[in-house]
C-alpha positions as protocol buffer text, in pm:
chain_id: "A"
residue {
  index: 1
  type: UNK
  ca { x: 11758 y: 5962 z: 11109 }
}
residue {
  index: 2
  type: UNK
  ca { x: 11953 y: 6147 z: 10841 }
}
residue {
  index: 3
  type: UNK
  ca { x: 11681 y: 6082 z: 10585 }
}
residue {
  index: 4
  type: UNK
  ca { x: 11410 y: 6220 z: 10815 }
}
residue {
  index: 5
  type: UNK
  ca { x: 11613 y: 6534 z: 10889 }
}
residue {
  index: 6
  type: UNK
  ca { x: 11670 y: 6595 z: 10519 }
}
residue {
  index: 7
  type: UNK
  ca { x: 11298 y: 6567 z: 10446 }
}
residue {
  index: 8
  type: UNK
  ca { x: 11220 y: 6823 z: 10714 }
}
residue {
  index: 9
  type: UNK
  ca { x: 11469 y: 7073 z: 10575 }
}
residue {
  index: 10
  type: UNK
  ca { x: 11330 y: 7022 z: 10227 }
}
residue {
  index: 11
  type: UNK
  ca { x: 10972 y: 7072 z: 10344 }
}
residue {
  index: 12
  type: UNK
  ca { x: 11068 y: 7392 z: 10526 }
}
residue {
  index: 13
  type: UNK
  ca { x: 11252 y: 7517 z: 10218 }
}
residue {
  index: 14
  type: UNK
  ca { x: 10949 y: 7452 z: 9997 }
}
residue {
  index: 15
  type: UNK
  ca { x: 10721 y: 7631 z: 10244 }
}
residue {
  index: 16
  type: UNK
  ca { x: 10953 y: 7934 z: 10252 }
}
residue {
  index: 17
  type: UNK
  ca { x: 10972 y: 7942 z: 9873 }
}
residue {
  index: 18
  type: UNK
  ca { x: 10594 y: 7925 z: 9832 }
}
residue {
  index: 19
  type: UNK
  ca { x: 10550 y: 8191 z: 10102 }
}
residue {
  index: 20
  type: UNK
  ca { x: 10768 y: 8431 z: 9905 }
}
residue {
  index: 21
  type: UNK
  ca { x: 10586 y: 8370 z: 9576 }
}
residue {
  index: 22
  type: UNK
  ca { x: 10291 y: 8598 z: 9653 }
}
residue {
  index: 23
  type: UNK
  ca { x: 10497 y: 8917 z: 9716 }
}
residue {
  index: 24
  type: UNK
  ca { x: 10721 y: 8841 z: 9416 }
}
residue {
  index: 25
  type: UNK
  ca { x: 10423 y: 8791 z: 9186 }
}
residue {
  index: 26
  type: UNK
  ca { x: 10266 y: 9112 z: 9309 }
}
residue {
  index: 27
  type: UNK
  ca { x: 10595 y: 9298 z: 9255 }
}
residue {
  index: 28
  type: UNK
  ca { x: 10637 y: 9154 z: 8904 }
}
residue {
  index: 29
  type: UNK
  ca { x: 10281 y: 9259 z: 8813 }
}
residue {
  index: 30
  type: UNK
  ca { x: 10319 y: 9612 z: 8952 }
}
residue {
  index: 31
  type: UNK
  ca { x: 10655 y: 9661 z: 8779 }
}
residue {
  index: 32
  type: UNK
  ca { x: 10480 y: 9594 z: 8450 }
}
residue {
  index: 33
  type: UNK
  ca { x: 10195 y: 9831 z: 8523 }
}
residue {
  index: 34
  type: UNK
  ca { x: 9940 y: 9549 z: 8510 }
}
residue {
  index: 35
  type: UNK
  ca { x: 9621 y: 9524 z: 8713 }
}
residue {
  index: 36
  type: UNK
  ca { x: 9479 y: 9203 z: 8858 }
}
residue {
  index: 37
  type: UNK
  ca { x: 9182 y: 9242 z: 8625 }
}
residue {
  index: 38
  type: UNK
  ca { x: 9410 y: 9273 z: 8321 }
}
residue {
  index: 39
  type: UNK
  ca { x: 9617 y: 8970 z: 8421 }
}
residue {
  index: 40
  type: UNK
  ca { x: 9300 y: 8769 z: 8482 }
}
residue {
  index: 41
  type: UNK
  ca { x: 9173 y: 8850 z: 8133 }
}
residue {
  index: 42
  type: UNK
  ca { x: 9508 y: 8774 z: 7972 }
}
residue {
  index: 43
  type: UNK
  ca { x: 9568 y: 8440 z: 8147 }
}
residue {
  index: 44
  type: UNK
  ca { x: 9219 y: 8311 z: 8220 }
}
residue {
  index: 45
  type: UNK
  ca { x: 9306 y: 8280 z: 8591 }
}
residue {
  index: 46
  type: UNK
  ca { x: 9020 y: 8406 z: 8806 }
}
residue {
  index: 47
  type: UNK
  ca { x: 9056 y: 8742 z: 8977 }
}
residue {
  index: 48
  type: UNK
  ca { x: 8993 y: 8589 z: 9320 }
}
residue {
  index: 49
  type: UNK
  ca { x: 9264 y: 8326 z: 9266 }
}
residue {
  index: 50
  type: UNK
  ca { x: 9520 y: 8590 z: 9165 }
}
residue {
  index: 51
  type: UNK
  ca { x: 9431 y: 8806 z: 9465 }
}
residue {
  index: 52
  type: UNK
  ca { x: 9451 y: 8516 z: 9712 }
}
residue {
  index: 53
  type: UNK
  ca { x: 9789 y: 8405 z: 9573 }
}
residue {
  index: 54
  type: UNK
  ca { x: 9938 y: 8754 z: 9599 }
}
residue {
  index: 55
  type: UNK
  ca { x: 9816 y: 8798 z: 9957 }
}
residue {
  index: 56
  type: UNK
  ca { x: 9939 y: 8455 z: 10068 }
}
residue {
  index: 57
  type: UNK
  ca { x: 9597 y: 8301 z: 10123 }
}
residue {
  index: 58
  type: UNK
  ca { x: 9645 y: 8043 z: 9848 }
}
residue {
  index: 59
  type: UNK
  ca { x: 9944 y: 7847 z: 9724 }
}
residue {
  index: 60
  type: UNK
  ca { x: 9998 y: 7872 z: 9347 }
}
residue {
  index: 61
  type: UNK
  ca { x: 9995 y: 7554 z: 9140 }
}
residue {
  index: 62
  type: UNK
  ca { x: 10270 y: 7483 z: 8888 }
}
residue {
  index: 63
  type: UNK
  ca { x: 10028 y: 7548 z: 8601 }
}
residue {
  index: 64
  type: UNK
  ca { x: 9939 y: 7891 z: 8740 }
}
residue {
  index: 65
  type: UNK
  ca { x: 10305 y: 7977 z: 8802 }
}
residue {
  index: 66
  type: UNK
  ca { x: 10395 y: 7886 z: 8444 }
}
residue {
  index: 67
  type: UNK
  ca { x: 10115 y: 8106 z: 8310 }
}
residue {
  index: 68
  type: UNK
  ca { x: 10216 y: 8402 z: 8527 }
}
residue {
  index: 69
  type: UNK
  ca { x: 10587 y: 8361 z: 8458 }
}
residue {
  index: 70
  type: UNK
  ca { x: 10510 y: 8380 z: 8086 }
}
residue {
  index: 71
  type: UNK
  ca { x: 10276 y: 8678 z: 8130 }
}
residue {
  index: 72
  type: UNK
  ca { x: 10536 y: 8871 z: 8333 }
}
residue {
  index: 73
  type: UNK
  ca { x: 10834 y: 8757 z: 8123 }
}
residue {
  index: 74
  type: UNK
  ca { x: 11010 y: 8624 z: 8431 }
}
residue {
  index: 75
  type: UNK
  ca { x: 11169 y: 8287 z: 8505 }
}
residue {
  index: 76
  type: UNK
  ca { x: 11049 y: 8040 z: 8766 }
}
residue {
  index: 77
  type: UNK
  ca { x: 11395 y: 8063 z: 8926 }
}
residue {
  index: 78
  type: UNK
  ca { x: 11343 y: 8435 z: 8981 }
}
residue {
  index: 79
  type: UNK
  ca { x: 10996 y: 8379 z: 9126 }
}
residue {
  index: 80
  type: UNK
  ca { x: 11141 y: 8116 z: 9359 }
}
residue {
  index: 81
  type: UNK
  ca { x: 11436 y: 8337 z: 9452 }
}
residue {
  index: 82
  type: UNK
  ca { x: 11688 y: 8078 z: 9331 }
}
residue {
  index: 83
  type: UNK
  ca { x: 11818 y: 8257 z: 9022 }
}
residue {
  index: 84
  type: UNK
  ca { x: 12194 y: 8330 z: 9027 }
}
residue {
  index: 85
  type: UNK
  ca { x: 12264 y: 8693 z: 9112 }
}
residue {
  index: 86
  type: UNK
  ca { x: 12458 y: 8744 z: 8790 }
}
residue {
  index: 87
  type: UNK
  ca { x: 12160 y: 8625 z: 8586 }
}
residue {
  index: 88
  type: UNK
  ca { x: 11889 y: 8803 z: 8781 }
}
residue {
  index: 89
  type: UNK
  ca { x: 12066 y: 9131 z: 8845 }
}
residue {
  index: 90
  type: UNK
  ca { x: 12076 y: 9283 z: 8495 }
}
residue {
  index: 91
  type: UNK
  ca { x: 11716 y: 9195 z: 8418 }
}
residue {
  index: 92
  type: UNK
  ca { x: 11527 y: 9514 z: 8331 }
}
residue {
  index: 93
  type: UNK
  ca { x: 11160 y: 9557 z: 8422 }
}
residue {
  index: 94
  type: UNK
  ca { x: 10913 y: 9672 z: 8159 }
}
residue {
  index: 95
  type: UNK
  ca { x: 10759 y: 9990 z: 8303 }
}
residue {
  index: 96
  type: UNK
  ca { x: 10441 y: 10127 z: 8147 }
}
residue {
  index: 97
  type: UNK
  ca { x: 10514 y: 10487 z: 8250 }
}
residue {
  index: 98
  type: UNK
  ca { x: 10787 y: 10682 z: 8433 }
}
residue {
  index: 99
  type: UNK
  ca { x: 10842 y: 10574 z: 8792 }
}
residue {
  index: 100
  type: UNK
  ca { x: 10720 y: 10212 z: 8751 }
}
residue {
  index: 101
  type: UNK
  ca { x: 11074 y: 10068 z: 8717 }
}
residue {
  index: 102
  type: UNK
  ca { x: 11125 y: 10043 z: 9091 }
}
residue {
  index: 103
  type: UNK
  ca { x: 11338 y: 9797 z: 9285 }
}
residue {
  index: 104
  type: UNK
  ca { x: 11156 y: 9596 z: 9552 }
}
residue {
  index: 105
  type: UNK
  ca { x: 11340 y: 9407 z: 9826 }
}
residue {
  index: 106
  type: UNK
  ca { x: 11116 y: 9165 z: 10023 }
}
residue {
  index: 107
  type: UNK
  ca { x: 11204 y: 9169 z: 10394 }
}
residue {
  index: 108
  type: UNK
  ca { x: 10971 y: 8888 z: 10504 }
}
residue {
  index: 109
  type: UNK
  ca { x: 10914 y: 8535 z: 10375 }
}
residue {
  index: 110
  type: UNK
  ca { x: 10600 y: 8375 z: 10514 }
}
residue {
  index: 111
  type: UNK
  ca { x: 10235 y: 8321 z: 10433 }
}
residue {
  index: 112
  type: UNK
  ca { x: 9980 y: 8549 z: 10595 }
}
residue {
  index: 113
  type: UNK
  ca { x: 10030 y: 8831 z: 10841 }
}
residue {
  index: 114
  type: UNK
  ca { x: 10224 y: 9148 z: 10773 }
}
residue {
  index: 115
  type: UNK
  ca { x: 10468 y: 9163 z: 10481 }
}
residue {
  index: 116
  type: UNK
  ca { x: 10756 y: 9413 z: 10477 }
}
residue {
  index: 117
  type: UNK
  ca { x: 10932 y: 9545 z: 10167 }
}
residue {
  index: 118
  type: UNK
  ca { x: 11185 y: 9814 z: 10086 }
}
residue {
  index: 119
  type: UNK
  ca { x: 11113 y: 10003 z: 9762 }
}
residue {
  index: 120
  type: UNK
  ca { x: 11352 y: 10221 z: 9563 }
}
residue {
  index: 121
  type: UNK
  ca { x: 11226 y: 10452 z: 9288 }
}
residue {
  index: 122
  type: UNK
  ca { x: 11495 y: 10578 z: 9049 }
}
residue {
  index: 123
  type: UNK
  ca { x: 11570 y: 10944 z: 8994 }
}
residue {
  index: 124
  type: UNK
  ca { x: 11368 y: 11121 z: 8724 }
}
residue {
  index: 125
  type: UNK
  ca { x: 11466 y: 11402 z: 8490 }
}
residue {
  index: 126
  type: UNK
  ca { x: 11124 y: 11564 z: 8458 }
}
residue {
  index: 127
  type: UNK
  ca { x: 10806 y: 11603 z: 8666 }
}
residue {
  index: 128
  type: UNK
  ca { x: 10617 y: 11271 z: 8652 }
}
residue {
  index: 129
  type: UNK
  ca { x: 10259 y: 11211 z: 8548 }
}
residue {
  index: 130
  type: UNK
  ca { x: 10010 y: 11142 z: 8827 }
}
residue {
  index: 131
  type: UNK
  ca { x: 10085 y: 10794 z: 8966 }
}
residue {
  index: 132
  type: UNK
  ca { x: 9886 y: 10504 z: 8825 }
}
residue {
  index: 133
  type: UNK
  ca { x: 9646 y: 10387 z: 9097 }
}
residue {
  index: 134
  type: UNK
  ca { x: 9542 y: 10037 z: 9202 }
}
residue {
  index: 135
  type: UNK
  ca { x: 9315 y: 9904 z: 9476 }
}
residue {
  index: 136
  type: UNK
  ca { x: 9299 y: 9568 z: 9653 }
}
residue {
  index: 137
  type: UNK
  ca { x: 9218 y: 9415 z: 9991 }
}
residue {
  index: 138
  type: UNK
  ca { x: 9453 y: 9494 z: 10278 }
}
residue {
  index: 139
  type: UNK
  ca { x: 9605 y: 9773 z: 10482 }
}
residue {
  index: 140
  type: UNK
  ca { x: 9936 y: 9949 z: 10423 }
}
residue {
  index: 141
  type: UNK
  ca { x: 10183 y: 10146 z: 10631 }
}
residue {
  index: 142
  type: UNK
  ca { x: 10444 y: 10346 z: 10436 }
}
residue {
  index: 143
  type: UNK
  ca { x: 10752 y: 10530 z: 10566 }
}
residue {
  index: 144
  type: UNK
  ca { x: 10983 y: 10744 z: 10346 }
}
residue {
  index: 145
  type: UNK
  ca { x: 11353 y: 10694 z: 10416 }
}
residue {
  index: 146
  type: UNK
  ca { x: 11505 y: 10923 z: 10153 }
}
residue {
  index: 147
  type: UNK
  ca { x: 11385 y: 11164 z: 9886 }
}
residue {
  index: 148
  type: UNK
  ca { x: 11034 y: 11292 z: 9811 }
}
residue {
  index: 149
  type: UNK
  ca { x: 10750 y: 11051 z: 9735 }
}
residue {
  index: 150
  type: UNK
  ca { x: 10426 y: 11143 z: 9558 }
}
residue {
  index: 151
  type: UNK
  ca { x: 10137 y: 10943 z: 9706 }
}
residue {
  index: 152
  type: UNK
  ca { x: 9813 y: 10962 z: 9508 }
}
residue {
  index: 153
  type: UNK
  ca { x: 9550 y: 10835 z: 9752 }
}
residue {
  index: 154
  type: UNK
  ca { x: 9201 y: 10847 z: 9607 }
}
residue {
  index: 155
  type: UNK
  ca { x: 9145 y: 11211 z: 9515 }
}
residue {
  index: 156
  type: UNK
  ca { x: 9427 y: 11330 z: 9742 }
}
residue {
  index: 157
  type: UNK
  ca { x: 9781 y: 11410 z: 9629 }
}
residue {
  index: 158
  type: UNK
  ca { x: 10041 y: 11401 z: 9907 }
}
residue {
  index: 159
  type: UNK
  ca { x: 10416 y: 11468 z: 9885 }
}
residue {
  index: 160
  type: UNK
  ca { x: 10601 y: 11282 z: 10160 }
}
residue {
  index: 161
  type: UNK
  ca { x: 10961 y: 11354 z: 10265 }
}
residue {
  index: 162
  type: UNK
  ca { x: 11212 y: 11152 z: 10468 }
}
residue {
  index: 163
  type: UNK
  ca { x: 11058 y: 11056 z: 10801 }
}
residue {
  index: 164
  type: UNK
  ca { x: 10698 y: 11102 z: 10687 }
}
residue {
  index: 165
  type: UNK
  ca { x: 10458 y: 10811 z: 10742 }
}
residue {
  index: 166
  type: UNK
  ca { x: 10126 y: 10729 z: 10576 }
}
residue {
  index: 167
  type: UNK
  ca { x: 9869 y: 10463 z: 10667 }
}
residue {
  index: 168
  type: UNK
  ca { x: 9573 y: 10368 z: 10450 }
}
residue {
  index: 169
  type: UNK
  ca { x: 9323 y: 10100 z: 10356 }
}
residue {
  index: 170
  type: UNK
  ca { x: 9440 y: 9960 z: 10022 }
}
residue {
  index: 171
  type: UNK
  ca { x: 9082 y: 9930 z: 9900 }
}
residue {
  index: 172
  type: UNK
  ca { x: 9124 y: 10304 z: 9839 }
}
residue {
  index: 173
  type: UNK
  ca { x: 9284 y: 10358 z: 9496 }
}
residue {
  index: 174
  type: UNK
  ca { x: 9650 y: 10445 z: 9550 }
}
residue {
  index: 175
  type: UNK
  ca { x: 9977 y: 10486 z: 9363 }
}
residue {
  index: 176
  type: UNK
  ca { x: 10323 y: 10634 z: 9416 }
}
residue {
  index: 177
  type: UNK
  ca { x: 10592 y: 10805 z: 9210 }
}
residue {
  index: 178
  type: UNK
  ca { x: 10912 y: 11000 z: 9257 }
}
residue {
  index: 179
  type: UNK
  ca { x: 10786 y: 11353 z: 9330 }
}
residue {
  index: 180
  type: UNK
  ca { x: 11033 y: 11513 z: 9090 }
}
residue {
  index: 181
  type: UNK
  ca { x: 11396 y: 11575 z: 8997 }
}
residue {
  index: 182
  type: UNK
  ca { x: 11653 y: 11554 z: 9275 }
}
residue {
  index: 183
  type: UNK
  ca { x: 11744 y: 11188 z: 9320 }
}
residue {
  index: 184
  type: UNK
  ca { x: 11594 y: 10848 z: 9399 }
}
residue {
  index: 185
  type: UNK
  ca { x: 11331 y: 10775 z: 9662 }
}
residue {
  index: 186
  type: UNK
  ca { x: 11360 y: 10499 z: 9920 }
}
residue {
  index: 187
  type: UNK
  ca { x: 11069 y: 10390 z: 10137 }
}
residue {
  index: 188
  type: UNK
  ca { x: 10952 y: 10101 z: 10352 }
}
residue {
  index: 189
  type: UNK
  ca { x: 10613 y: 9934 z: 10324 }
}
residue {
  index: 190
  type: UNK
  ca { x: 10439 y: 9704 z: 10568 }
}
residue {
  index: 191
  type: UNK
  ca { x: 10133 y: 9545 z: 10412 }
}
residue {
  index: 192
  type: UNK
  ca { x: 9863 y: 9342 z: 10586 }
}
residue {
  index: 193
  type: UNK
  ca { x: 9689 y: 9132 z: 10318 }
}
residue {
  index: 194
  type: UNK
  ca { x: 9388 y: 9062 z: 10542 }
}
residue {
  index: 195
  type: UNK
  ca { x: 9370 y: 9421 z: 10667 }
}
residue {
  index: 196
  type: UNK
  ca { x: 9607 y: 9381 z: 10963 }
}
residue {
  index: 197
  type: UNK
  ca { x: 9714 y: 9714 z: 11111 }
}
residue {
  index: 198
  type: UNK
  ca { x: 10017 y: 9815 z: 11317 }
}
residue {
  index: 199
  type: UNK
  ca { x: 9947 y: 9835 z: 11691 }
}
residue {
  index: 200
  type: UNK
  ca { x: 10163 y: 10087 z: 11882 }
}
residue {
  index: 201
  type: UNK
  ca { x: 10264 y: 9938 z: 12219 }
}
residue {
  index: 202
  type: UNK
  ca { x: 10516 y: 10195 z: 12346 }
}
residue {
  index: 203
  type: UNK
  ca { x: 10492 y: 10217 z: 12727 }
}
residue {
  index: 204
  type: UNK
  ca { x: 10442 y: 10560 z: 12886 }
}
residue {
  index: 205
  type: UNK
  ca { x: 10753 y: 10750 z: 12989 }
}
residue {
  index: 206
  type: UNK
  ca { x: 10859 y: 10711 z: 13355 }
}
residue {
  index: 207
  type: UNK
  ca { x: 10675 y: 10955 z: 13578 }
}
residue {
  index: 208
  type: UNK
  ca { x: 10401 y: 11019 z: 13323 }
}
residue {
  index: 209
  type: UNK
  ca { x: 10167 y: 10737 z: 13424 }
}
residue {
  index: 210
  type: UNK
  ca { x: 9873 y: 10826 z: 13647 }
}
């Protein structure tokens, strides 16, 4: 009985760890300013495999994880979320341009469906360059909690403030940056890797229904 219970817990733990790998790999890649195409060329891993792993549609093999950990200069413990806080905390990302050294806090840990993250962009001392843009399958909902966020969406340039919300198909080239001096920016992202969208279900106010 005890042995069977232990196996179940272990299996669940492995599933949770693998489920969190995709968002962590995506975050590690974005922090380094790398594109899926660039990583594919550097590692020899196919573009479709990388995309499916990041969106939770495929579980990464150990060989793939080792290649990506080396490419991103990150340990397997950090990818698995088992690194000690003292060891993982001071690690500094390698941004390619101002605004890429963001902090990302995953809020969900499962394969498929909507993923939620909290992002924090550090304060900047000078006006940033136009955000680097990426595109991929999926749909994204973004809400600014604090500060001013520059969202470059295709040919559009939007400056969002606290309380502002943006929704967009992530096949449209997009990128974000701190909109300028004045402090950090905090925002929430909900991302549907297969194109899932939020569905408002608020009931009508009493007395308003007809």
